[in-house]
Backbone as JSON Lines, residues from 0, in Angstrom:
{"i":0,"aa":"X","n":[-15.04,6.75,23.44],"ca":[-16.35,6.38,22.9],"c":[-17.44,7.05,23.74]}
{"i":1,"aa":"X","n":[-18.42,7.84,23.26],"ca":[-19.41,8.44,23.97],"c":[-20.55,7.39,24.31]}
{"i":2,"aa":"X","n":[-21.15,7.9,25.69],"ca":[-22.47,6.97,25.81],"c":[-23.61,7.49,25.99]}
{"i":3,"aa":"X","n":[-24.55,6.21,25.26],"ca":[-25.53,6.43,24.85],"c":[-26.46,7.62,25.3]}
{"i":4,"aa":"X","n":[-26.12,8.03,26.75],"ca":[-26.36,9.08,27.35],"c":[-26.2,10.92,26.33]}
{"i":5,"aa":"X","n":[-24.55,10.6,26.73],"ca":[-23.81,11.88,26.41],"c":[-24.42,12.11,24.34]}
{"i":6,"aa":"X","n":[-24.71,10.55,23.7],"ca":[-24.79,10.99,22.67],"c":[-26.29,11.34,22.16]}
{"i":7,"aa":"X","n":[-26.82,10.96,23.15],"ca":[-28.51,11.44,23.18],"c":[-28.75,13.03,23.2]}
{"i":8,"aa":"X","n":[-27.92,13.16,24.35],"ca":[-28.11,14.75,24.86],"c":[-27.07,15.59,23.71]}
{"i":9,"aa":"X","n":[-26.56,15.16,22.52],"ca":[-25.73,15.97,22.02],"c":[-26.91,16.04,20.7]}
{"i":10,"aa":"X","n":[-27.44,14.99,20.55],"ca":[-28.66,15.29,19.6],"c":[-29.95,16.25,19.75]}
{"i":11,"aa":"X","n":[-30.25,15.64,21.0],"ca":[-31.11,16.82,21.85],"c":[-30.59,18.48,21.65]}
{"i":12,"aa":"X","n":[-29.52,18.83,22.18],"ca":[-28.72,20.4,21.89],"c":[-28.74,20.36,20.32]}
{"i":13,"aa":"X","n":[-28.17,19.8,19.55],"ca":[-27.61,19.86,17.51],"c":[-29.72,20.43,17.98]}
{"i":14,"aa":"X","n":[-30.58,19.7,17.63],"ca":[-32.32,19.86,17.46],"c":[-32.19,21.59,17.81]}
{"i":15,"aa":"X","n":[-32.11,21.71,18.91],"ca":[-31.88,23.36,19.38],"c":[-31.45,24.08,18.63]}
{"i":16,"aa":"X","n":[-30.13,24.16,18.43],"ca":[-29.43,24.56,17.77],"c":[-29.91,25.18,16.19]}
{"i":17,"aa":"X","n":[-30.55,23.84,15.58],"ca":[-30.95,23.9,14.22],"c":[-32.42,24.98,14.19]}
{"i":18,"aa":"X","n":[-33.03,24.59,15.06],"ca":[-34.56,25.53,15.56],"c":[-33.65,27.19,15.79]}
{"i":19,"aa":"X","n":[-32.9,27.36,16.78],"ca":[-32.44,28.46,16.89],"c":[-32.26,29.62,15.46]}
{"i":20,"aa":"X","n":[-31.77,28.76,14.51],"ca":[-30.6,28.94,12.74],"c":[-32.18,29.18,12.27]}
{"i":21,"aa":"X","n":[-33.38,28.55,12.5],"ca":[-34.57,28.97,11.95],"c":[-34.66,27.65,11.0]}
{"i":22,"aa":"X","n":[-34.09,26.56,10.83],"ca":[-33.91,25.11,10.19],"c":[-34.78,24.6,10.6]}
{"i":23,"aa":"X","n":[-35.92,24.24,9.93],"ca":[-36.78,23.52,10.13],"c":[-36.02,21.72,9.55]}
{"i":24,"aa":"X","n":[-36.73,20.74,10.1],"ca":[-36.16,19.53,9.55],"c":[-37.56,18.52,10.3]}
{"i":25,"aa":"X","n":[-37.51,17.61,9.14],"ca":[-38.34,16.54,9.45],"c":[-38.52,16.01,10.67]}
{"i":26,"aa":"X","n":[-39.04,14.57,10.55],"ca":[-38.96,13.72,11.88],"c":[-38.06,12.86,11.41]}
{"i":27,"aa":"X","n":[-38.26,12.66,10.12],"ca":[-37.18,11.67,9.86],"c":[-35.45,12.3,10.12]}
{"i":28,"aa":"X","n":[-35.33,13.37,9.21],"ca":[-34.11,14.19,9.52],"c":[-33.84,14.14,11.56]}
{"i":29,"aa":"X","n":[-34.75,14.4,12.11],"ca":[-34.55,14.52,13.49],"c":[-33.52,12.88,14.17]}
{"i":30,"aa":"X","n":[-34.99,12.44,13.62],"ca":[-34.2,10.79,14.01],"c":[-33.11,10.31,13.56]}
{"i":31,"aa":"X","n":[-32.27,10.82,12.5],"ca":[-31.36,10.55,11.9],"c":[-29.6,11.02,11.85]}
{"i":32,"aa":"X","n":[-29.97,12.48,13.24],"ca":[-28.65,13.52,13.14],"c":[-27.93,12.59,13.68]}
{"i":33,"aa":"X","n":[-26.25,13.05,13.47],"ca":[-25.53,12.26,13.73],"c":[-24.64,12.92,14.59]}
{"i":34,"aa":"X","n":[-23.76,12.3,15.43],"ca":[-22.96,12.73,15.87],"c":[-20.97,12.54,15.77]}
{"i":35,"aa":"X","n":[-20.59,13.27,16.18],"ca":[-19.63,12.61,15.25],"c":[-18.33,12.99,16.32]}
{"i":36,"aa":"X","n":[-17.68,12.2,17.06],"ca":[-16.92,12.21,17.95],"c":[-14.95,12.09,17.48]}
{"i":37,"aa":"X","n":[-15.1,11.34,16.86],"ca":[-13.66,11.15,15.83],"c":[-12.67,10.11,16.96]}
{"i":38,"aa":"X","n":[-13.53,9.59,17.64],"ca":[-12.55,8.71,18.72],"c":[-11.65,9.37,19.66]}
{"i":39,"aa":"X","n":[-12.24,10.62,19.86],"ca":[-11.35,11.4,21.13],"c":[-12.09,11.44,22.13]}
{"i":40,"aa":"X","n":[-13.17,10.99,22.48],"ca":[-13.84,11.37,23.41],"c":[-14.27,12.29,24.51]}
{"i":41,"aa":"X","n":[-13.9,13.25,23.75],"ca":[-13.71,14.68,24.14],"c":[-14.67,15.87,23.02]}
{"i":42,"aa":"X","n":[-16.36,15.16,23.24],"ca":[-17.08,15.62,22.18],"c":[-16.93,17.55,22.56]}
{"i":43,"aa":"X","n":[-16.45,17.98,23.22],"ca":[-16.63,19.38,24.01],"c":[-15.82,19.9,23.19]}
{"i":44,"aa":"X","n":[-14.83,19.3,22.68],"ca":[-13.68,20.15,22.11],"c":[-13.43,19.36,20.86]}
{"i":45,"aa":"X","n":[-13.35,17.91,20.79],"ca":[-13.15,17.99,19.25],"c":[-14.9,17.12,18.62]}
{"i":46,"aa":"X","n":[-15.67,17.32,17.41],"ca":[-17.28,16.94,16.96],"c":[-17.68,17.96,16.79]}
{"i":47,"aa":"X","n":[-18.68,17.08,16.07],"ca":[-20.11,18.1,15.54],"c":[-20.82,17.48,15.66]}
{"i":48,"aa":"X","n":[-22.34,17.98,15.07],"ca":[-23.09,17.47,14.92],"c":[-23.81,17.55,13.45]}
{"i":49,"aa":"X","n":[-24.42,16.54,12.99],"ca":[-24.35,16.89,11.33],"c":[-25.94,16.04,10.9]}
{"i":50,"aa":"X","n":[-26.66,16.92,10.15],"ca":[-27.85,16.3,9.82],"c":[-27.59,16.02,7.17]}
{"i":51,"aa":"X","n":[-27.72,14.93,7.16],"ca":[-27.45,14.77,6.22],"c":[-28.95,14.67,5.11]}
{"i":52,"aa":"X","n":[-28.89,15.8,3.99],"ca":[-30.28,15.75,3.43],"c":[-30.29,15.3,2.11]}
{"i":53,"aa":"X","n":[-29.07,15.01,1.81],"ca":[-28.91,14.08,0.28],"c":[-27.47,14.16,0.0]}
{"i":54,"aa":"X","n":[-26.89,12.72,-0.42],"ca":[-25.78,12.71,-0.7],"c":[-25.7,11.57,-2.15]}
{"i":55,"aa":"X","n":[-25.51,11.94,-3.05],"ca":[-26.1,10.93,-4.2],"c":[-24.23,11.14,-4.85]}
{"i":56,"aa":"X","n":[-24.07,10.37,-6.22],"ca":[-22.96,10.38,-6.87],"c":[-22.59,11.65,-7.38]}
{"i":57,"aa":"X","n":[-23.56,12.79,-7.44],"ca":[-22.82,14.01,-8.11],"c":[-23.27,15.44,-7.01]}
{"i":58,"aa":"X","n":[-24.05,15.45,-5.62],"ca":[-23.78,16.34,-4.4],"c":[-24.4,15.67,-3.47]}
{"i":59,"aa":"X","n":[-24.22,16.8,-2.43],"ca":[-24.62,16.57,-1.17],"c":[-24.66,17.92,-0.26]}
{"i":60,"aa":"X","n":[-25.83,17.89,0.47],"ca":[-26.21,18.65,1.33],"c":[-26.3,18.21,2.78]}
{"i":61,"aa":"X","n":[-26.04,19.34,3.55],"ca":[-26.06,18.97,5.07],"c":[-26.12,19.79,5.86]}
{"i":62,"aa":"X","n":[-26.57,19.66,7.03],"ca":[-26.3,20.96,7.85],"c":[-25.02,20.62,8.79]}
{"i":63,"aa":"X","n":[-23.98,21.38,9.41],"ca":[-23.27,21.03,10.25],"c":[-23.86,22.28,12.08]}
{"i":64,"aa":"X","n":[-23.76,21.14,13.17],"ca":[-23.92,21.79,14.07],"c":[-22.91,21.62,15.12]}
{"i":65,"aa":"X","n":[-22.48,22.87,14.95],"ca":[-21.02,23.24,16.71],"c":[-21.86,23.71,17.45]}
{"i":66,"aa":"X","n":[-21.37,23.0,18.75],"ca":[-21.65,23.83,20.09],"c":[-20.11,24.75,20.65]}
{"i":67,"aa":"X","n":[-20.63,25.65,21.69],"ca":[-19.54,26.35,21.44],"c":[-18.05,26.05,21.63]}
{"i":68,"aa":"X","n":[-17.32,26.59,20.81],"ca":[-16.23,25.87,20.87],"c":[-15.25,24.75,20.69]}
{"i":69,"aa":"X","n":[-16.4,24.2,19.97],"ca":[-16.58,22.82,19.4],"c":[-15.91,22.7,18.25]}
{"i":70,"aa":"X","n":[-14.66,21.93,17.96],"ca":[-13.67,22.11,16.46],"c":[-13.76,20.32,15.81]}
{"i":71,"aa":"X","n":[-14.12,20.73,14.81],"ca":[-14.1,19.49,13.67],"c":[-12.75,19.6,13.05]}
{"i":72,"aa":"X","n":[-12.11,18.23,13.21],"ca":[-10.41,18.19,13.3],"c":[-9.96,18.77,11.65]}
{"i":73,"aa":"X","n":[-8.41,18.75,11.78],"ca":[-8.16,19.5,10.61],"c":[-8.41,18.12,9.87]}
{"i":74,"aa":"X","n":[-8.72,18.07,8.38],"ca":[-8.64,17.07,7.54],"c":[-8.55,17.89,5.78]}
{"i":75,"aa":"X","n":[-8.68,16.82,5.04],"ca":[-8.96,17.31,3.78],"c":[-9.73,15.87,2.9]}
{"i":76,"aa":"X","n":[-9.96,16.32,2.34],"ca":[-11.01,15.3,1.27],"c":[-9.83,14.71,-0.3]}
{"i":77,"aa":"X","n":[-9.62,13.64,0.05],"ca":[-8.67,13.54,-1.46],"c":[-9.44,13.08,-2.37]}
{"i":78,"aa":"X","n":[-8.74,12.7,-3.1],"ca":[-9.05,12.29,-4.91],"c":[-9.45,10.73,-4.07]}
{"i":79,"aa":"X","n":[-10.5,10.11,-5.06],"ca":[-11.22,8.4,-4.86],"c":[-11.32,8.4,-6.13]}
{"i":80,"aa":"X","n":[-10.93,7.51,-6.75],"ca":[-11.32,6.5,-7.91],"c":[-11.15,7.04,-9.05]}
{"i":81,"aa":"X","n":[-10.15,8.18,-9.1],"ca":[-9.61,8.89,-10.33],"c":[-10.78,10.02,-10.31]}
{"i":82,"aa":"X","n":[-11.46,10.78,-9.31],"ca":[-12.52,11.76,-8.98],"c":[-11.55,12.58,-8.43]}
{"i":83,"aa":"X","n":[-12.05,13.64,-8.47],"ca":[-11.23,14.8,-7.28],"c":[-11.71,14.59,-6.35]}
{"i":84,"aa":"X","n":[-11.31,15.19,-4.99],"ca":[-11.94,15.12,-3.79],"c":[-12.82,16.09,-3.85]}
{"i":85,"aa":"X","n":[-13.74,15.63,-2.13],"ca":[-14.98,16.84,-2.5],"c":[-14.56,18.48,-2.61]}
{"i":86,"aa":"X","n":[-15.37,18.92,-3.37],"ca":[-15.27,20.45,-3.46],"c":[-16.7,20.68,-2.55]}
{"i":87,"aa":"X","n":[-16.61,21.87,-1.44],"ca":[-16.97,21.88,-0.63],"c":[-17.46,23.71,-0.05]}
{"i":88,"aa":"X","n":[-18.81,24.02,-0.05],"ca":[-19.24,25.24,0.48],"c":[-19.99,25.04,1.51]}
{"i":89,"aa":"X","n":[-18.86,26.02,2.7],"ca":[-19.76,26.18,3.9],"c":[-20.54,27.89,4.03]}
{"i":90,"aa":"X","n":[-21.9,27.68,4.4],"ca":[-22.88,29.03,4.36],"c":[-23.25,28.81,6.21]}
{"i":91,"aa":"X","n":[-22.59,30.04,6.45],"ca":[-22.98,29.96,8.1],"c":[-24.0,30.71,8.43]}
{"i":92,"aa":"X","n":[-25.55,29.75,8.72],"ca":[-26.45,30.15,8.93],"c":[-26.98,30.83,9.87]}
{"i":93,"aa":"X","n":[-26.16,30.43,11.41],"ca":[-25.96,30.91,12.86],"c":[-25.18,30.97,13.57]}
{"i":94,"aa":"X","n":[-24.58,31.83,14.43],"ca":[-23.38,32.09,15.53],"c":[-22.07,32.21,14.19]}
{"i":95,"aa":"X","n":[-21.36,31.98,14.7],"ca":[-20.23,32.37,14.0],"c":[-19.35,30.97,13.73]}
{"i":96,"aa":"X","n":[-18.17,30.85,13.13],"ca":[-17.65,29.75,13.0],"c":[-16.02,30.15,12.3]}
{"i":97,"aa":"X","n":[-14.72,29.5,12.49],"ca":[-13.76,30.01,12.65],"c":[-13.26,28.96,11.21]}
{"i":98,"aa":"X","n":[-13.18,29.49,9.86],"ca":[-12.3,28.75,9.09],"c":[-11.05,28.4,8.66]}
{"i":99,"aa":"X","n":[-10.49,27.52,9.09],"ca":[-8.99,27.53,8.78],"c":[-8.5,26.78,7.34]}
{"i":100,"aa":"X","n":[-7.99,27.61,6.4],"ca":[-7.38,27.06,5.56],"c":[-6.16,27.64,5.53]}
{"i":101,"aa":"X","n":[-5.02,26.5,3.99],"ca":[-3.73,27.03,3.97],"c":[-3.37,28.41,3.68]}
{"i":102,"aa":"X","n":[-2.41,29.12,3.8],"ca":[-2.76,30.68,3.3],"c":[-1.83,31.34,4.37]}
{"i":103,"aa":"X","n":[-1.46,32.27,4.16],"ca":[-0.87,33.72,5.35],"c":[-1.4,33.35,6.65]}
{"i":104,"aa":"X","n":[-0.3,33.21,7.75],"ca":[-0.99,33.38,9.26],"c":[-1.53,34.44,9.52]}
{"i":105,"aa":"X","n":[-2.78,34.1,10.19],"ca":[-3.95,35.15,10.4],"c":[-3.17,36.12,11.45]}
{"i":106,"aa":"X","n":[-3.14,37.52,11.82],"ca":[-2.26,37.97,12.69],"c":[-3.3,37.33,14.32]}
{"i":107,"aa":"X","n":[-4.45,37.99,14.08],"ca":[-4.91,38.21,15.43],"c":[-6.32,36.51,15.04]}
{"i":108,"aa":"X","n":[-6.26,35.72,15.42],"ca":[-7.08,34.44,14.98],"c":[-8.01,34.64,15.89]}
{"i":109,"aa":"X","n":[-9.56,34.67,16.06],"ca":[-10.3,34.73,16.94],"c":[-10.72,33.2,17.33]}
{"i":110,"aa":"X","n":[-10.21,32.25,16.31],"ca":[-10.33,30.58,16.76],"c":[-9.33,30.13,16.79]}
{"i":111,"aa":"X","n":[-8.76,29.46,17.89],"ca":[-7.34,28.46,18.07],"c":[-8.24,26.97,18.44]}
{"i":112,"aa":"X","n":[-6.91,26.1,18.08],"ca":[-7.09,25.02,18.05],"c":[-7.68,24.57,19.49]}
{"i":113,"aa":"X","n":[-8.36,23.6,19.77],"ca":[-8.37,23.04,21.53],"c":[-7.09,22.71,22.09]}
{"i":114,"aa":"X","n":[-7.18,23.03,23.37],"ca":[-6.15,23.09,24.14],"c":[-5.96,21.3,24.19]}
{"i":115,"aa":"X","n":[-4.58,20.82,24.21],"ca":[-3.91,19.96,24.06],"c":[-3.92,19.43,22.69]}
{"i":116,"aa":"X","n":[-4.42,19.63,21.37],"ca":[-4.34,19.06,20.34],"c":[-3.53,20.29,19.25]}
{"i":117,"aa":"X","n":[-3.25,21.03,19.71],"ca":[-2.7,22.33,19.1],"c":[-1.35,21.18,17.67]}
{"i":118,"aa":"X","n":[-0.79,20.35,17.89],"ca":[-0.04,19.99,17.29],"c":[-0.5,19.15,15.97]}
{"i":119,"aa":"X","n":[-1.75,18.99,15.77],"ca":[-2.53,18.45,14.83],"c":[-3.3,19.31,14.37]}
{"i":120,"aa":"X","n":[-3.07,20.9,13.88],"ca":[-3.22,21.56,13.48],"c":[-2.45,22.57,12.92]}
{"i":121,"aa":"X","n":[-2.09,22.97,11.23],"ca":[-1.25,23.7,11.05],"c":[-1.54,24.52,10.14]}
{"i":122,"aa":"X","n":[-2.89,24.41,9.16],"ca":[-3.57,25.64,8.61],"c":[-3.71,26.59,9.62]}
{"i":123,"aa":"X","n":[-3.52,27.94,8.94],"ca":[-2.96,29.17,10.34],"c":[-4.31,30.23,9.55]}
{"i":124,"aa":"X","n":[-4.58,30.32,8.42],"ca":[-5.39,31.31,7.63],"c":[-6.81,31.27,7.97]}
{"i":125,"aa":"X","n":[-7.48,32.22,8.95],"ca":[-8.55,32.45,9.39],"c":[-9.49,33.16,8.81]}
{"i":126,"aa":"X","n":[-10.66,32.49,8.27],"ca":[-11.73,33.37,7.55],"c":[-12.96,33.1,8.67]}
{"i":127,"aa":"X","n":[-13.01,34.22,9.12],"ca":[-14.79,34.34,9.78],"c":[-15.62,34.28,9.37]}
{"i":128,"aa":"X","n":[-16.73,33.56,10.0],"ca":[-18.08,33.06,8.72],"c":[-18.67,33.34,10.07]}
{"i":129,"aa":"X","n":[-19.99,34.48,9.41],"ca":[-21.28,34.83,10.47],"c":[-22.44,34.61,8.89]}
{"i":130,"aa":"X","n":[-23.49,34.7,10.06],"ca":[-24.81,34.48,9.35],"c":[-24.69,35.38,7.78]}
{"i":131,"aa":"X","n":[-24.76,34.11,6.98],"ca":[-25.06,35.05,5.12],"c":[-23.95,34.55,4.48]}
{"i":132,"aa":"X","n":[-22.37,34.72,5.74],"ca":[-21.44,34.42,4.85],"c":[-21.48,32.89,4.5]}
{"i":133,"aa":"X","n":[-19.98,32.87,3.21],"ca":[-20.36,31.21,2.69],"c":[-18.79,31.27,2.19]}
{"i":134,"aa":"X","n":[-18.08,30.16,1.91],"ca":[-16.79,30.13,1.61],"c":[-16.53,28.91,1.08]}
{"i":135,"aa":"X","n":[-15.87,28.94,-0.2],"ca":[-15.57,27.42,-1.5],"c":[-14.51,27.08,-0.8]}
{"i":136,"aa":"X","n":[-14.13,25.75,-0.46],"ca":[-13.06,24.84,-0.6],"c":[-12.58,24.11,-1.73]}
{"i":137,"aa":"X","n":[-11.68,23.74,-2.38],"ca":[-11.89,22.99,-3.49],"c":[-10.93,21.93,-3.4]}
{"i":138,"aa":"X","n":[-11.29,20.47,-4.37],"ca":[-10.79,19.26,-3.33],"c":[-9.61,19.32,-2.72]}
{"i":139,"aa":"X","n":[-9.4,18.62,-2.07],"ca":[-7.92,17.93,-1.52],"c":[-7.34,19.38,-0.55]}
{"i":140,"aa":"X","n":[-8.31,20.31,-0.34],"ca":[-8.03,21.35,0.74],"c":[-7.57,20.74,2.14]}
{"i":141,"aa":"X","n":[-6.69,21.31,3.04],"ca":[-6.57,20.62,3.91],"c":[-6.97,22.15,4.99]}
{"i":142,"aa":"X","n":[-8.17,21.76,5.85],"ca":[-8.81,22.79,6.45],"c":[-9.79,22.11,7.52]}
{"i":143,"aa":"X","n":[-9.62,23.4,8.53],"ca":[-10.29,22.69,9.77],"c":[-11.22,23.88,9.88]}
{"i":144,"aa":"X","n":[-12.27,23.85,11.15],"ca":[-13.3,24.64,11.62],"c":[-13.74,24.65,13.26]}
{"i":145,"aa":"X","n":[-14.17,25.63,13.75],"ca":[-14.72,26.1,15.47],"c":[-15.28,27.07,15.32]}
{"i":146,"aa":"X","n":[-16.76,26.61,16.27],"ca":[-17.63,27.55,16.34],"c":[-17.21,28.33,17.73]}
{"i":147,"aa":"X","n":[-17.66,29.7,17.12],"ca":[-17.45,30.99,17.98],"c":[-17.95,30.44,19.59]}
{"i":148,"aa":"X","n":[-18.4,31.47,20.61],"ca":[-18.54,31.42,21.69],"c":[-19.83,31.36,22.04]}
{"i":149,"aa":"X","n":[-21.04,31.08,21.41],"ca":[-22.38,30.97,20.83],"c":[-22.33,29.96,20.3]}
{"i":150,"aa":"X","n":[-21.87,29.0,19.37],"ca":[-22.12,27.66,18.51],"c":[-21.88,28.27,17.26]}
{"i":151,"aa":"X","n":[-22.43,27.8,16.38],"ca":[-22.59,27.55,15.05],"c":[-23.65,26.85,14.15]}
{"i":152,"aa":"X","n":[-24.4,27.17,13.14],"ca":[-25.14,25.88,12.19],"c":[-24.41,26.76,11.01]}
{"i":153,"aa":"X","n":[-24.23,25.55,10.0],"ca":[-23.44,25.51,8.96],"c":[-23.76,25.13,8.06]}
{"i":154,"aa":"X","n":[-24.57,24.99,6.97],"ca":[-24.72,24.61,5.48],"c":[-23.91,24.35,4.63]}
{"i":155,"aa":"X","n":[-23.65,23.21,4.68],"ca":[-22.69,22.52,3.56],"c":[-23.44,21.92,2.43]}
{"i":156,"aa":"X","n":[-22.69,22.65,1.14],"ca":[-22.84,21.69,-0.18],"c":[-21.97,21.56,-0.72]}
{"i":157,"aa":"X","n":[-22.55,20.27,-1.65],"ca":[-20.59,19.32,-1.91],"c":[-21.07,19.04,-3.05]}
{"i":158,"aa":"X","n":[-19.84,18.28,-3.73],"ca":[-19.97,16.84,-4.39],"c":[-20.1,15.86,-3.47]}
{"i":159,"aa":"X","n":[-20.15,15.26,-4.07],"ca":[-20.24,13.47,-3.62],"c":[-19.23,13.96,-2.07]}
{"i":160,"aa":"X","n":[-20.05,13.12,-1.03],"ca":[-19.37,13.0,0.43],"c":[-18.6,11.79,0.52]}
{"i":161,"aa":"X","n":[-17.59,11.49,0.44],"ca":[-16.6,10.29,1.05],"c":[-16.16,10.17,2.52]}
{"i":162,"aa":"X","n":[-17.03,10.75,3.51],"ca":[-15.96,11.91,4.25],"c":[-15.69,10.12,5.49]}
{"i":163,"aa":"X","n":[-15.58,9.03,5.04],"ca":[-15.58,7.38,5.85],"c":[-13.94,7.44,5.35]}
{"i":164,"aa":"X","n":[-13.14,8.51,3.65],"ca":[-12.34,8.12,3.02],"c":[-11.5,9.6,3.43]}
{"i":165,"aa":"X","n":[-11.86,10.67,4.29],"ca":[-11.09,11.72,4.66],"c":[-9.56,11.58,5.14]}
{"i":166,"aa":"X","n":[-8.67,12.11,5.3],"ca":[-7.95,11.95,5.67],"c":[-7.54,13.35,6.7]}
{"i":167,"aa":"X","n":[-7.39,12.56,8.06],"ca":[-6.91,13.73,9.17],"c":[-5.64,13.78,9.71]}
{"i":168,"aa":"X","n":[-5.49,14.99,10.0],"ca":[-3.22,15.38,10.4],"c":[-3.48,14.56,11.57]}
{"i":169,"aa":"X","n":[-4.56,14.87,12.87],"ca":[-4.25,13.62,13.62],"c":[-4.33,12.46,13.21]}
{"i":170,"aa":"X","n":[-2.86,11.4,13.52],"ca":[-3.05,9.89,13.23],"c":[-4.02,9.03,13.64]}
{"i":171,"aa":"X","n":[-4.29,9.96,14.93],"ca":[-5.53,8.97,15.91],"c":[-6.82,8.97,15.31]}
{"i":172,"aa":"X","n":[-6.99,10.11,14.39],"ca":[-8.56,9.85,13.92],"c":[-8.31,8.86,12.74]}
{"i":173,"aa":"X","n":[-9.43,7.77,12.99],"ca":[-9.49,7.27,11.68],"c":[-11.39,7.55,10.92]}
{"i":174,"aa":"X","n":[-10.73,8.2,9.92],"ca":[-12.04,8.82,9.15],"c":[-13.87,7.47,9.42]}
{"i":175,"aa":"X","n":[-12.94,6.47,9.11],"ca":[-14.18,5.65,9.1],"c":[-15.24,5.2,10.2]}
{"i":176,"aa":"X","n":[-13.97,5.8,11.06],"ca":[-14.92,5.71,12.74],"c":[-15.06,6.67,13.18]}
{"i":177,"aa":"X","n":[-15.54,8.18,12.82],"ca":[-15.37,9.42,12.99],"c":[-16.93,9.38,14.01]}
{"i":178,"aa":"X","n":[-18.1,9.18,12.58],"ca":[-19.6,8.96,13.62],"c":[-19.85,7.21,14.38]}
{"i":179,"aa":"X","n":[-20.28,7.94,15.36],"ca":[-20.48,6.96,16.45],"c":[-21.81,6.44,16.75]}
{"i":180,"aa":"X","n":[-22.55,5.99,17.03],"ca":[-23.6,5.62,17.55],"c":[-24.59,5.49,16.29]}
């Protein structure tokens, strides 16, 4: 569990971060980023940081922010209530960011998993996302992400976000306690 400290100063850096990408955002948006730890307490290696700008019954927008090196665990979005799961585009606005979906092992991967969690990760197919690029997921994908050696900001648009109803290869995360504070 992060404290109130560590999760202050991770909001403080995500603010940077987003100014850096050229993201302007409210006061309200400011007061509102989230952080999102997944119960490892190890925000350095596994979190993000995520500012949310509408999430209604048919999309949702958001920004996602890595610091460097920073991997948001593998998961996928399933089917809720006879819906598909979310279908999902990330547009990488700054630094670079490492996509893993199912597919051909990447030969040479410029993102590996964090060191000691390597076993809760088994999408091997690496797509690089720098500033402009953007890449569709579509539901029930099971795919993870790490920002390059610089960070990352990330533009996500969806359907509908469930992401309290995600499901992750680690057992230890449980989706609904992913954000903290």
């Amino acid at each position: 569990m992060l404290t109130k400290v560590v999760y202050e100063e991770a909001r403080r850096r995500a603010l940077e971060f987003l100014y850096r990408a050229g993201i302007a955002v409210s006061d309200a948006e400011k007061e509102n980023i989230e952080v999102a730890e997944y119960g490892k307490g190890d925000l350095d290696s596994i979190g993000l940081e995520l500012v949310v700008y509408v999430n209604t019954d048919r999309c949702c927008a958001k920004e996602l922010v890595l610091f460097p090196g920073q991997t948001c665990p593998e998961h996928r979005h399933p089917a809720v209530g006879g819906e598909p799961g979310k279908e999902e585009t990330f547009r990488c606005r700054w630094g670079e960011a490492y996509l893993f979906v199912p597919g051909e092992r990447s030969e040479n991967p410029q993102g590996k998993p964090p060191a000691g969690y390597e076993k809760h990760f088994s999408c091997e197919h690496e797509i690089v996302l720098r500033p402009g690029d953007q890449y569709t997921l579509e539901p029930d994908t099971l795919h993870w992400f790490r920002a390059g050696p610089d960070g990352a900001v990330i533009s996500e648009f969806s359907t509908k976000s469930r992401d309290e109803l995600d499901i992750y290869t680690d057992p230890q995360i449980v989706a609904s306690q992913a954000r903290t504070l």
